[in-house]
JSON list of C-alpha atoms in Angstrom, two decimals:
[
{"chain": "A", "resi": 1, "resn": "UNK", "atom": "CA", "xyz": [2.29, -1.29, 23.38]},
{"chain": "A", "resi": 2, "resn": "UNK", "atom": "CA", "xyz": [2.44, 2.04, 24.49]},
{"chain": "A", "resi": 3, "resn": "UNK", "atom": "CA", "xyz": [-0.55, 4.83, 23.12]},
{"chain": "A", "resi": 4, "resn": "UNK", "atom": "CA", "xyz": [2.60, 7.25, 22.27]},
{"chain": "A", "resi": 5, "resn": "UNK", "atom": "CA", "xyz": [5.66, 5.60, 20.33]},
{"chain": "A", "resi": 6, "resn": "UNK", "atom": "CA", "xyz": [9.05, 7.19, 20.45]},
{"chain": "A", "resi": 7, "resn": "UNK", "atom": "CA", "xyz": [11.98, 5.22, 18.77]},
{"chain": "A", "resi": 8, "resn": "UNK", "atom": "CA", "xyz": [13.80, 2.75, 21.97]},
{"chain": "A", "resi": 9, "resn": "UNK", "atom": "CA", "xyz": [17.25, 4.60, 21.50]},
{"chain": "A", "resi": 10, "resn": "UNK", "atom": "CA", "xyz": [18.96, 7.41, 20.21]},
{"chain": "A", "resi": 11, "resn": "UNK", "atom": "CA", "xyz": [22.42, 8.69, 20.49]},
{"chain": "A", "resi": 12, "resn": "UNK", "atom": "CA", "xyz": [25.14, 11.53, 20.17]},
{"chain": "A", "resi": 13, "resn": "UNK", "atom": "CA", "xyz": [28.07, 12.69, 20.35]},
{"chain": "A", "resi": 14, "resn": "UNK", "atom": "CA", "xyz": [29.10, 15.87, 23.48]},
{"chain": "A", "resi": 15, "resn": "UNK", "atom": "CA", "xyz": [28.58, 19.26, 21.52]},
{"chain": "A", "resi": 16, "resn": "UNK", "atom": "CA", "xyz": [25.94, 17.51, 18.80]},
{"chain": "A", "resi": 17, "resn": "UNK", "atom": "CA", "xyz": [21.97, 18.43, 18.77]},
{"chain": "A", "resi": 18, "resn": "UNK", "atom": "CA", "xyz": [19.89, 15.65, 18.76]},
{"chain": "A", "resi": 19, "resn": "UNK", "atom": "CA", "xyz": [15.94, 15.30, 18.82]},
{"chain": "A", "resi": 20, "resn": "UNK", "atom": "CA", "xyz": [13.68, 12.45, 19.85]},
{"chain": "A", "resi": 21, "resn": "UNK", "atom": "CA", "xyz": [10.33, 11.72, 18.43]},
{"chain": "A", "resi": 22, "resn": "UNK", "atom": "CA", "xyz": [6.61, 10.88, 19.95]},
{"chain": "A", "resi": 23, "resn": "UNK", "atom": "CA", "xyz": [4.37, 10.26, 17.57]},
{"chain": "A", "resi": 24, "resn": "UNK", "atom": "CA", "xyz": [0.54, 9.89, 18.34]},
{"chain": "A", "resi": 25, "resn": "UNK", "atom": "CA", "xyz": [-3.03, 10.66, 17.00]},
{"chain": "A", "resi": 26, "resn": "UNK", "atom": "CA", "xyz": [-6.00, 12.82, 16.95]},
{"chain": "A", "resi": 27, "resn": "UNK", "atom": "CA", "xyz": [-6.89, 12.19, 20.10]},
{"chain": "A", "resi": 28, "resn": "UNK", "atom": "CA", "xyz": [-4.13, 12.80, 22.39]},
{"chain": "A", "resi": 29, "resn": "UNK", "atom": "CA", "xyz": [-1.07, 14.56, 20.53]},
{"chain": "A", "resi": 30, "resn": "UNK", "atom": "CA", "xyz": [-4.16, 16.42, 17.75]},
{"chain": "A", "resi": 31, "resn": "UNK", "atom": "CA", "xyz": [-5.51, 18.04, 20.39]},
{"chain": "A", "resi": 32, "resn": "UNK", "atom": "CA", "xyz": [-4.11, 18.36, 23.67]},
{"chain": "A", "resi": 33, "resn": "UNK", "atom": "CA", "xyz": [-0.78, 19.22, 25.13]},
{"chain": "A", "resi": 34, "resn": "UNK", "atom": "CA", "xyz": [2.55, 17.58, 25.22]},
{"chain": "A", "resi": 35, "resn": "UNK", "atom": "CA", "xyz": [4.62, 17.23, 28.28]},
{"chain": "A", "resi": 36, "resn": "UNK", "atom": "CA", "xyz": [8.36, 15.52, 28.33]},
{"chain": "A", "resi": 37, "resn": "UNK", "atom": "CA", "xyz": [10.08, 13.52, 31.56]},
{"chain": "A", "resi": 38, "resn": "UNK", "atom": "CA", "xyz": [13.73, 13.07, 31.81]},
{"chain": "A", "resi": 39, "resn": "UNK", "atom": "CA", "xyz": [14.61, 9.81, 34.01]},
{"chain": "A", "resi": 40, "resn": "UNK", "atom": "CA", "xyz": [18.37, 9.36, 35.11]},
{"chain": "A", "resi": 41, "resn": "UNK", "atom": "CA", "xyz": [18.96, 6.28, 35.96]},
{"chain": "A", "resi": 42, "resn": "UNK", "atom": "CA", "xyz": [18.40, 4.64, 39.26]},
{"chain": "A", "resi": 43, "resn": "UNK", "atom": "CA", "xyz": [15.95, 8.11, 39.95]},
{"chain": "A", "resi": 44, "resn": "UNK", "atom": "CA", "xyz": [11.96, 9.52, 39.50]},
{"chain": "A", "resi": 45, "resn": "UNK", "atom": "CA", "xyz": [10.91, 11.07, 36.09]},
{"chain": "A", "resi": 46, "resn": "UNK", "atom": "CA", "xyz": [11.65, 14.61, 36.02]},
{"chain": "A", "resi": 47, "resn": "UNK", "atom": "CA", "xyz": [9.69, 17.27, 34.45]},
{"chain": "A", "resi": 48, "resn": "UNK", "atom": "CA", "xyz": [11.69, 18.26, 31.42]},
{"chain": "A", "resi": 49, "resn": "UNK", "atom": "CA", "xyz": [9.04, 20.05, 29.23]},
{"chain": "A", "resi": 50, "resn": "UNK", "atom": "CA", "xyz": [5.36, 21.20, 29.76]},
{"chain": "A", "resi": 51, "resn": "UNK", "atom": "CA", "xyz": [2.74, 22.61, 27.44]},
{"chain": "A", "resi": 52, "resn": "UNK", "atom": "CA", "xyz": [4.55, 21.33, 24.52]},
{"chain": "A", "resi": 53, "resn": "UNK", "atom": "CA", "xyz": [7.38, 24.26, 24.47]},
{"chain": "A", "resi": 54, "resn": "UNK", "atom": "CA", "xyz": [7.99, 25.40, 28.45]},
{"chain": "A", "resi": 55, "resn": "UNK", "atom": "CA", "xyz": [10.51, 24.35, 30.48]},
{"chain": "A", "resi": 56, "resn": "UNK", "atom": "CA", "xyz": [10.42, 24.87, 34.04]},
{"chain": "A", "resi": 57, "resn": "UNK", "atom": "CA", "xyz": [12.49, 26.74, 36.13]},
{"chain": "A", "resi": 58, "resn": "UNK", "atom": "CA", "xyz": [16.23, 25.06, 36.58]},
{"chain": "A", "resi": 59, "resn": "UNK", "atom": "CA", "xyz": [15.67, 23.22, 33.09]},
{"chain": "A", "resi": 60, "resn": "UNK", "atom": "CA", "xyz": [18.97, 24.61, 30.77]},
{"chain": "A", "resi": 61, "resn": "UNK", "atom": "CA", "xyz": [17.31, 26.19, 27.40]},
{"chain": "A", "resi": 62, "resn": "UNK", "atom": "CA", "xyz": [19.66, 23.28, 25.72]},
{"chain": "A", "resi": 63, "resn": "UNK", "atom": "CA", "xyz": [16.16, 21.73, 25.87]},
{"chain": "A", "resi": 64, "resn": "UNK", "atom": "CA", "xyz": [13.17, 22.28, 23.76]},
{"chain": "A", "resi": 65, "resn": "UNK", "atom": "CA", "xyz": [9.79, 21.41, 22.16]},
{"chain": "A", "resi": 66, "resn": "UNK", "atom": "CA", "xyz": [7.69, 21.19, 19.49]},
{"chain": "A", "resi": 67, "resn": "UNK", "atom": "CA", "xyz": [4.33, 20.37, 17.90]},
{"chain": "A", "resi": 68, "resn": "UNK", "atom": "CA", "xyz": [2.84, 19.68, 14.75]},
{"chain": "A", "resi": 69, "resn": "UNK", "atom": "CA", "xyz": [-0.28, 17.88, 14.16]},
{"chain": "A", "resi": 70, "resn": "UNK", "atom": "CA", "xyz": [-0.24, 14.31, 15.83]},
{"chain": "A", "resi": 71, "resn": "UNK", "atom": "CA", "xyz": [3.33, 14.55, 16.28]},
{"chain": "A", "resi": 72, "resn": "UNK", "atom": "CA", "xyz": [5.65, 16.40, 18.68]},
{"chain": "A", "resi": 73, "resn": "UNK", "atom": "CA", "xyz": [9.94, 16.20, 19.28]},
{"chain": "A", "resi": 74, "resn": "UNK", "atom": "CA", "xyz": [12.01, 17.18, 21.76]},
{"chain": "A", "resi": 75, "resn": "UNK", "atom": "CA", "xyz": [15.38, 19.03, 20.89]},
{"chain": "A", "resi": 76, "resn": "UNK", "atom": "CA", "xyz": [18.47, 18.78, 22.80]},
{"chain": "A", "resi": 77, "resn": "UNK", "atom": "CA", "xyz": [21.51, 21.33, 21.88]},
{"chain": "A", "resi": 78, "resn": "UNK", "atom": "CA", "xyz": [25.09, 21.26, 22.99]},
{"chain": "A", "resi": 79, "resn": "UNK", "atom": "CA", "xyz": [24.61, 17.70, 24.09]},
{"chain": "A", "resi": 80, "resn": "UNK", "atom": "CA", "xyz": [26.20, 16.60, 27.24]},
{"chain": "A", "resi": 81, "resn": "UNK", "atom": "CA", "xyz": [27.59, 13.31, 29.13]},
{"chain": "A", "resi": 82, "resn": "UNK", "atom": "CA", "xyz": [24.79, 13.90, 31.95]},
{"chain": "A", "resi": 83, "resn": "UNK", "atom": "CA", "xyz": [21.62, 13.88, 29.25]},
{"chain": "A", "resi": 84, "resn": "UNK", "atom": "CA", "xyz": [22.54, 10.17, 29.62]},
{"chain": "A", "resi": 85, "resn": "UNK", "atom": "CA", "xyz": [18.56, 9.37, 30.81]},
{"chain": "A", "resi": 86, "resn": "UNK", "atom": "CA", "xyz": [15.23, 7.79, 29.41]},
{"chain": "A", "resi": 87, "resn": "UNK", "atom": "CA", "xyz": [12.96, 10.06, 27.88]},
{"chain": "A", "resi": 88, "resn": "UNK", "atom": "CA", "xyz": [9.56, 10.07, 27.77]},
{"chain": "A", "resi": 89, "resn": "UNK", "atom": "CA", "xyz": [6.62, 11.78, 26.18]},
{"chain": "A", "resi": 90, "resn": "UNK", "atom": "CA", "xyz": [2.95, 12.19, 27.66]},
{"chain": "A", "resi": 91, "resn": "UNK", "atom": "CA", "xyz": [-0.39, 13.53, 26.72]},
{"chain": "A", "resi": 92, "resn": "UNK", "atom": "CA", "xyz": [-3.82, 13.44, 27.75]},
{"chain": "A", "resi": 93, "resn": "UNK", "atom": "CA", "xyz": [-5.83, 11.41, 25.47]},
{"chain": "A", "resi": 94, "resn": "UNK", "atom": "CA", "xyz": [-9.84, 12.40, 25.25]},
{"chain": "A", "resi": 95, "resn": "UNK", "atom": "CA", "xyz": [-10.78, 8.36, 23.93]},
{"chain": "A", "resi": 96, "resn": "UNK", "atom": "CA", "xyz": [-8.89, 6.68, 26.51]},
{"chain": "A", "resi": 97, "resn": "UNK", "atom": "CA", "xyz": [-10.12, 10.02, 29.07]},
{"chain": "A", "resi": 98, "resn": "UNK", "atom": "CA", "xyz": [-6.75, 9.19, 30.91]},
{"chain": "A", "resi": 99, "resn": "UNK", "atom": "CA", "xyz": [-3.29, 10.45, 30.86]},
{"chain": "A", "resi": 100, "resn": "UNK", "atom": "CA", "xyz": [-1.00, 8.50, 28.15]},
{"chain": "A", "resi": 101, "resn": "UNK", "atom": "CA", "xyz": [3.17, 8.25, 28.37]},
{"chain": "A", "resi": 102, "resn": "UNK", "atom": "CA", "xyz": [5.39, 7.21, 25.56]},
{"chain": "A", "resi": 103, "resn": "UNK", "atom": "CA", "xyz": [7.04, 4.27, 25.81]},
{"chain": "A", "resi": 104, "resn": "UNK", "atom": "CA", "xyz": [10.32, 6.05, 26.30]},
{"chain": "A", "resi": 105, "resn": "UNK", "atom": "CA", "xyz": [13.98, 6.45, 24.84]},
{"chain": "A", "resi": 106, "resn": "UNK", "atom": "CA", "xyz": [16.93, 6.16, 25.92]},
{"chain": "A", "resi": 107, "resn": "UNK", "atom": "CA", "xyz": [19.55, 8.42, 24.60]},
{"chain": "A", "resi": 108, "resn": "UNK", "atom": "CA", "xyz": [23.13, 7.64, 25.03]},
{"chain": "A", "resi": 109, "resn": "UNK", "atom": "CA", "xyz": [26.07, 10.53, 24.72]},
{"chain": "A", "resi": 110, "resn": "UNK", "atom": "CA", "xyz": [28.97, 8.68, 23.00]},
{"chain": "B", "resi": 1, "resn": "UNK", "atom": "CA", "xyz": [9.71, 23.54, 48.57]},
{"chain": "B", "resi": 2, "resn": "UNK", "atom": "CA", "xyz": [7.43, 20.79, 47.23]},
{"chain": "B", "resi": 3, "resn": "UNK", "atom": "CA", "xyz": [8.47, 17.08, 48.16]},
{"chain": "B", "resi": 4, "resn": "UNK", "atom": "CA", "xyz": [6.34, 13.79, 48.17]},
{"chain": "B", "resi": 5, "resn": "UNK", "atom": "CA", "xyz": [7.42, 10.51, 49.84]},
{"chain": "B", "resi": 6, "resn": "UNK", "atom": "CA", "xyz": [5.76, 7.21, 49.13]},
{"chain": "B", "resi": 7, "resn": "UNK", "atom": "CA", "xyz": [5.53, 4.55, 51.91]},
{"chain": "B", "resi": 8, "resn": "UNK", "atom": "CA", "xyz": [4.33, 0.76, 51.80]},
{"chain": "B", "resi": 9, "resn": "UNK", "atom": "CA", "xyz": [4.92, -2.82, 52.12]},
{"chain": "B", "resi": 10, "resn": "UNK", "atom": "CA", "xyz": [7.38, -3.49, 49.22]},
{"chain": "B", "resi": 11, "resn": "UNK", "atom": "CA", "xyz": [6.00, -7.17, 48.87]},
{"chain": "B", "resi": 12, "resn": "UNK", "atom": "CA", "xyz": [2.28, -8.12, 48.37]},
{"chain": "B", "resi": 13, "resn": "UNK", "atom": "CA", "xyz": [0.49, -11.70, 47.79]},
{"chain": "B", "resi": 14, "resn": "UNK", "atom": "CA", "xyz": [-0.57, -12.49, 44.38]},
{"chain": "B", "resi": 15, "resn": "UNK", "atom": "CA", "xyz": [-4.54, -12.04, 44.96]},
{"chain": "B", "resi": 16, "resn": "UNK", "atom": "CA", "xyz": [-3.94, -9.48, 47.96]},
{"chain": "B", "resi": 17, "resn": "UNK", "atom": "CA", "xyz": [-4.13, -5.68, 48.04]},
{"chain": "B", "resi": 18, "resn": "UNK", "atom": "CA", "xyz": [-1.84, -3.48, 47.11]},
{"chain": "B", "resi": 19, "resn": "UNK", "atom": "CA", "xyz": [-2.08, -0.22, 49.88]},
{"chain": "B", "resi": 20, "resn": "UNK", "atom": "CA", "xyz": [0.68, 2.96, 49.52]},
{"chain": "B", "resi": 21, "resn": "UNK", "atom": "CA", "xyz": [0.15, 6.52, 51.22]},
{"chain": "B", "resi": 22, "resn": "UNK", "atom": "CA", "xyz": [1.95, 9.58, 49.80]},
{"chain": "B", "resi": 23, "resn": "UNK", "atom": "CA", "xyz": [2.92, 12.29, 52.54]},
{"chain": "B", "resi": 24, "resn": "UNK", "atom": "CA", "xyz": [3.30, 15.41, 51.31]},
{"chain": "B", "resi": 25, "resn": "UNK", "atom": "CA", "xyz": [5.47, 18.13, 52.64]},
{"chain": "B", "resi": 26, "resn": "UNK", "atom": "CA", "xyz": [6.66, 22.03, 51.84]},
{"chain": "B", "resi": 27, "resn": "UNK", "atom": "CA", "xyz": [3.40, 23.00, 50.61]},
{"chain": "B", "resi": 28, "resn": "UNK", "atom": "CA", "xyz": [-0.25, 22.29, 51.28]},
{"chain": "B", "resi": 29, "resn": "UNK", "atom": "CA", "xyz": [-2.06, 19.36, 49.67]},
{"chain": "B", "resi": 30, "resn": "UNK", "atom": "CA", "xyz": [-5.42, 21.54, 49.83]},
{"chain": "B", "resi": 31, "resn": "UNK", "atom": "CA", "xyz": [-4.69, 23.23, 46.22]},
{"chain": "B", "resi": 32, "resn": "UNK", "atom": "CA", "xyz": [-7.44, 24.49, 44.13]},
{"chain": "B", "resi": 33, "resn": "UNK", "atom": "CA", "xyz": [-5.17, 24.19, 41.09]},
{"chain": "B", "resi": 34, "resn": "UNK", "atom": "CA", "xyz": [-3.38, 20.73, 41.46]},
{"chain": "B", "resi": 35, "resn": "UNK", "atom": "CA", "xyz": [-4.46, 17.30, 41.53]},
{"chain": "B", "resi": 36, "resn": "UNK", "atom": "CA", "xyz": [-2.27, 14.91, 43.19]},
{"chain": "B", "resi": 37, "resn": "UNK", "atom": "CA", "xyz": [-1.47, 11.39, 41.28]},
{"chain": "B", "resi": 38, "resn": "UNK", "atom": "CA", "xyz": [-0.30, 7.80, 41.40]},
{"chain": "B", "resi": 39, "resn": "UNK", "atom": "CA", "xyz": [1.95, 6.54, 38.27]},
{"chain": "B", "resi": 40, "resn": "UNK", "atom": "CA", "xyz": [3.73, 3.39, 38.32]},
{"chain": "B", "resi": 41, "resn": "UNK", "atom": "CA", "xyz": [6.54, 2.34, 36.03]},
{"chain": "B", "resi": 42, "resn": "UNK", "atom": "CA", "xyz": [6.86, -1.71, 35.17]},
{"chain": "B", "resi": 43, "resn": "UNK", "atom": "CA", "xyz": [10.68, -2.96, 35.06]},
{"chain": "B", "resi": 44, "resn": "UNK", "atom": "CA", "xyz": [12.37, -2.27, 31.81]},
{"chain": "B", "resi": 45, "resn": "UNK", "atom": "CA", "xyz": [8.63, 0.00, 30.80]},
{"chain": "B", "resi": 46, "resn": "UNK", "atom": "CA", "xyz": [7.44, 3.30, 30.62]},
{"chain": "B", "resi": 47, "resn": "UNK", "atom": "CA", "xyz": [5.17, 5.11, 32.79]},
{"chain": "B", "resi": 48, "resn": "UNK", "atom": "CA", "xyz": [1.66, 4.40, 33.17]},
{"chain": "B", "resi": 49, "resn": "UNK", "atom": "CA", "xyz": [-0.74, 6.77, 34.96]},
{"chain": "B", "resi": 50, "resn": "UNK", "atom": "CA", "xyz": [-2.92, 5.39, 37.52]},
{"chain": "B", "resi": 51, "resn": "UNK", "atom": "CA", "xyz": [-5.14, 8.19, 38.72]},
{"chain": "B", "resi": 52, "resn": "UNK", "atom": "CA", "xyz": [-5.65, 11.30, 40.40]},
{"chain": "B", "resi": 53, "resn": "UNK", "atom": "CA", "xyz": [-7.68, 13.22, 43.25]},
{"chain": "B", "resi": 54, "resn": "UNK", "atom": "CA", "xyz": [-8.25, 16.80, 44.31]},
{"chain": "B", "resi": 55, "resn": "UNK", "atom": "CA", "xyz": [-8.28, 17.81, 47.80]},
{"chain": "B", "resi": 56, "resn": "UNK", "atom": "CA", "xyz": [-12.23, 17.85, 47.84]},
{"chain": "B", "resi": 57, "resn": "UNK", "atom": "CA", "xyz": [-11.87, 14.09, 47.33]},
{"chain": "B", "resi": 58, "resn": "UNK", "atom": "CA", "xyz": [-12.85, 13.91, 43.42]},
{"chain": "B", "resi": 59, "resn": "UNK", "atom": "CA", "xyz": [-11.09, 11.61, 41.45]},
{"chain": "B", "resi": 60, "resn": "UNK", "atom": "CA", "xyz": [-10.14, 10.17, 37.75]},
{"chain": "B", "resi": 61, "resn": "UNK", "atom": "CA", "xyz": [-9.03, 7.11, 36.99]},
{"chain": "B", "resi": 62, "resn": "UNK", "atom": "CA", "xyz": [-7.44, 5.08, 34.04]},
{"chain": "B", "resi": 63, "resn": "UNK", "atom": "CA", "xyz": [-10.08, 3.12, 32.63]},
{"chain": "B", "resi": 64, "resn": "UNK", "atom": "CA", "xyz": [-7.61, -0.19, 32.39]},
{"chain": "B", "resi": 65, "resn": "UNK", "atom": "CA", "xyz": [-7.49, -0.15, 36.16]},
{"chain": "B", "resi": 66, "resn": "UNK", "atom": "CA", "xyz": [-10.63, 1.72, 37.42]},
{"chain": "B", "resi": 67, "resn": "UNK", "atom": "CA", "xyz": [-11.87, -1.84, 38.63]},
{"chain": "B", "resi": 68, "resn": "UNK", "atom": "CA", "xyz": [-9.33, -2.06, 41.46]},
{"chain": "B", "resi": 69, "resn": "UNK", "atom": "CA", "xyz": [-8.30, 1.04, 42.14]},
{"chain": "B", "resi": 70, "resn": "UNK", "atom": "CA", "xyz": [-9.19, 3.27, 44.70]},
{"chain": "B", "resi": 71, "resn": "UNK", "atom": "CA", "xyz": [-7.80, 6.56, 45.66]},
{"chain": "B", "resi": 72, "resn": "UNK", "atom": "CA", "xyz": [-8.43, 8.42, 48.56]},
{"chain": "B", "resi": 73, "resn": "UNK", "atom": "CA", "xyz": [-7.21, 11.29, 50.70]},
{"chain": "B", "resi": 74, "resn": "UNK", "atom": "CA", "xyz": [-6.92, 12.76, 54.14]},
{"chain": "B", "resi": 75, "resn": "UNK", "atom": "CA", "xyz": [-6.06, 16.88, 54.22]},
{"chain": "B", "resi": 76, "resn": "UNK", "atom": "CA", "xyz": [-5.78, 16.66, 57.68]},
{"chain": "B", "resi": 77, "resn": "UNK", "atom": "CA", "xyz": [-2.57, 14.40, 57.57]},
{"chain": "B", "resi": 78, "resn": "UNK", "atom": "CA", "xyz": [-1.42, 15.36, 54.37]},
{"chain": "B", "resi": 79, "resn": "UNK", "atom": "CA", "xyz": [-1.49, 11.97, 52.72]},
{"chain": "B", "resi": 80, "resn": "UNK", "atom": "CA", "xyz": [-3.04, 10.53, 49.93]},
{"chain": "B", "resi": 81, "resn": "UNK", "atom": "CA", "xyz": [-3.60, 7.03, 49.55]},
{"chain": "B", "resi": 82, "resn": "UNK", "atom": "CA", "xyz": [-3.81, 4.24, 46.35]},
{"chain": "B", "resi": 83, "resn": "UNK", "atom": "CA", "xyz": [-5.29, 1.21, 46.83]},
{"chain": "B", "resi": 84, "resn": "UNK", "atom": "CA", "xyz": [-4.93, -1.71, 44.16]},
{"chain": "B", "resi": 85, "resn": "UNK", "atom": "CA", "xyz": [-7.01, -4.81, 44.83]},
{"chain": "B", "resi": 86, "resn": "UNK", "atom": "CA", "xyz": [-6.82, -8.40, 43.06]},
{"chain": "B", "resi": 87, "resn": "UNK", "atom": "CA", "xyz": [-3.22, -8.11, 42.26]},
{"chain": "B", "resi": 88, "resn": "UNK", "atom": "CA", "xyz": [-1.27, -10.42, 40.45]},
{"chain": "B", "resi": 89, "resn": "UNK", "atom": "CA", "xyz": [2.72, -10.35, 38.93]},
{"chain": "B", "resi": 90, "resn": "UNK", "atom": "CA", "xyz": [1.73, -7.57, 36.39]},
{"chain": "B", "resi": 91, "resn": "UNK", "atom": "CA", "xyz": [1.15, -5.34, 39.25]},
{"chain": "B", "resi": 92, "resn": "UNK", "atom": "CA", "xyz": [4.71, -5.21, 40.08]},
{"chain": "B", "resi": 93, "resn": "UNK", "atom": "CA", "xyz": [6.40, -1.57, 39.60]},
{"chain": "B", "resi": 94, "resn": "UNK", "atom": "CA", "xyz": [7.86, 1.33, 41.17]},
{"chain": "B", "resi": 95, "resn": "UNK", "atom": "CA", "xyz": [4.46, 3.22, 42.32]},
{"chain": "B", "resi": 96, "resn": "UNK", "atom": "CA", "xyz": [5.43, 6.92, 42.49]},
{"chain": "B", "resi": 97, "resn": "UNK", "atom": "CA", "xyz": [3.67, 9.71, 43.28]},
{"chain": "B", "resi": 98, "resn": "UNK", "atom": "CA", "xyz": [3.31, 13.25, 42.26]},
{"chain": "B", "resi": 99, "resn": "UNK", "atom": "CA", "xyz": [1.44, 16.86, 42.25]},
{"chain": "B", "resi": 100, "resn": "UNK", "atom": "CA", "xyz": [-0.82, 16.54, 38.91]},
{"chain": "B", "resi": 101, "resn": "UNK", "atom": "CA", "xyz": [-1.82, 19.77, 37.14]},
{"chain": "B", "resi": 102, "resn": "UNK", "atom": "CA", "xyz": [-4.36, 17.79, 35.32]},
{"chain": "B", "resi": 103, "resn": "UNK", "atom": "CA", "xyz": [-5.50, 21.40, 33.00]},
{"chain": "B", "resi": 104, "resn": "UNK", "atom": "CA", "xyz": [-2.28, 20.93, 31.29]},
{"chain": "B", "resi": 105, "resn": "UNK", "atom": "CA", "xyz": [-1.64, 17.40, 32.38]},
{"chain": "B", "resi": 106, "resn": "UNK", "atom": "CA", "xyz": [1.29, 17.14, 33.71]},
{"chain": "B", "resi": 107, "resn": "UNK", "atom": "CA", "xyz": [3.31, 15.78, 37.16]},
{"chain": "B", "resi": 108, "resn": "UNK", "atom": "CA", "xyz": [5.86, 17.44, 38.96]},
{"chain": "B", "resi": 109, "resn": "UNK", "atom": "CA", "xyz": [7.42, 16.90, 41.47]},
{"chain": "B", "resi": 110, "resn": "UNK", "atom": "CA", "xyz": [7.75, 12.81, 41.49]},
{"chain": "B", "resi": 111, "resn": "UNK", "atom": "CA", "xyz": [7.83, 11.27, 45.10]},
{"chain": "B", "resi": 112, "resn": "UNK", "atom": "CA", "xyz": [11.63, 9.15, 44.73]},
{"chain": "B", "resi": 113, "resn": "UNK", "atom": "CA", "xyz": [8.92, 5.73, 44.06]},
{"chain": "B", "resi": 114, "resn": "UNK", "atom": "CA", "xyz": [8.70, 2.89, 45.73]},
{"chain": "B", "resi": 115, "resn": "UNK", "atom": "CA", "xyz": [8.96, -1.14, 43.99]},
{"chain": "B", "resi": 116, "resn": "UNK", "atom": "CA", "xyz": [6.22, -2.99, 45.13]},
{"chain": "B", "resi": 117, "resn": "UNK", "atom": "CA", "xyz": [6.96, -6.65, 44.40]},
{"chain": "B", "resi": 118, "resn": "UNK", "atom": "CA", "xyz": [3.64, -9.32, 43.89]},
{"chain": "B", "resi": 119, "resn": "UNK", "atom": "CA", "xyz": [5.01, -12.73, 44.31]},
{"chain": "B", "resi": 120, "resn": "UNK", "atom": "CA", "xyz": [4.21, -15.67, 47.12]}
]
């Protein structure tokens, strides 16, 4: 049972937007930052999204985040065959004093 | 540029002791703004962070493993090590490594992991 719960699966179609959830609580998502990791399959996390809105350099501005209370999303635009990955959220959370991931999901381009 | 490698024995005794080193290259490991972290991902799970250390040698640890886990470093190589004592079946991942920036918490670049297996 992960600290941060995203939904196991979402999906789209090429072209369509699609976002993916993490929701948490007042310790973790309430107060610090969110951070999202795109995993491709067979390969290492990848740093998608940091401080809940920046991508770094290389990332396509197709991606994007957002905050709001205990809750945060992640926004993909123009969706492509190679988004095909795992997703996966992460915080720090000041109860646990350690750093927290989502339990992940995977989003598959029909 | 940045890269990390892990490097290990891939299979380790249930009860035994689970020992990885990170090398890392491209950059130097003596940063006064990055930690440098161990995460290891279960089969079929998410992440889970296992701790980090600055270059001076201070660390943090998840509190669900601080027990058996020990994380140390050596500037002079490059290399930072994870140790993982008393491990049994639930210990078995792929351990990766990565540069932490633990102000904003978050890792990048991941080392490509390695799957250490605990099993007799």
């Amino acid at each position: 049972q992960s600290v941060l719960t995203q939904p196991p699966s979402a999906s789209g179609t090429p072209g369509q937007r699609v976002t993916i959830s993490c929701s948490g609580s007042s310790s973790n998502i309430g107060i610090n930052v969110v951070n999202w990791y795109q995993q491709l399959p067979g390969t290492a996390p990848k740093l998608l999204i940091h401080t809940n809105n920046l991508r770094p350099s290389g990332v396509p501005d197709r991606f994007s985040g957002s905050k709001s209370g205990t809750s945060a999303s992640l926004a993909i635009s123009g969706l492509q065959s190679e988004d095909e990955a795992h997703y996966y959220c992460a915080a720090w959370d000041n109860n646990l004093n350690g750093a927290v991931f989502g339990g992940g999901t995977q989003l598959t381009v029909l | 540029q940045l890269q990390l490698r892990e490097s290990g024995p891939g299979l380790v005794k249930p009860s035994g002791t689970l020992s990885l080193t990170c090398t890392v290259s491209g950059d130097s490991i003596n940063s006064s703004i990055y930690y440098w972290g161990w995460i290891r991902q279960p089969p079929g799970r998410g992440p889970e962070w296992i701790g980090s250390i600055f270059y001076l040698g201070s660390t943090h640890y998840n509190p669900s493993l601080r027990s058996r886990v020990t994380i140390s470093i050596d500037t002079s190589k490059s290399q930072f090590s994870l140790k993982v004592t008393s491990v049994t079946a639930a210990d078995t991942a792929v351990y990766y490594c990565a540069r932490h920036r633990s102000s904003w918490n978050w890792f990048d670049p991941w080392g490509q992991g390695t799957l250490v297996t605990v099993s007799s």
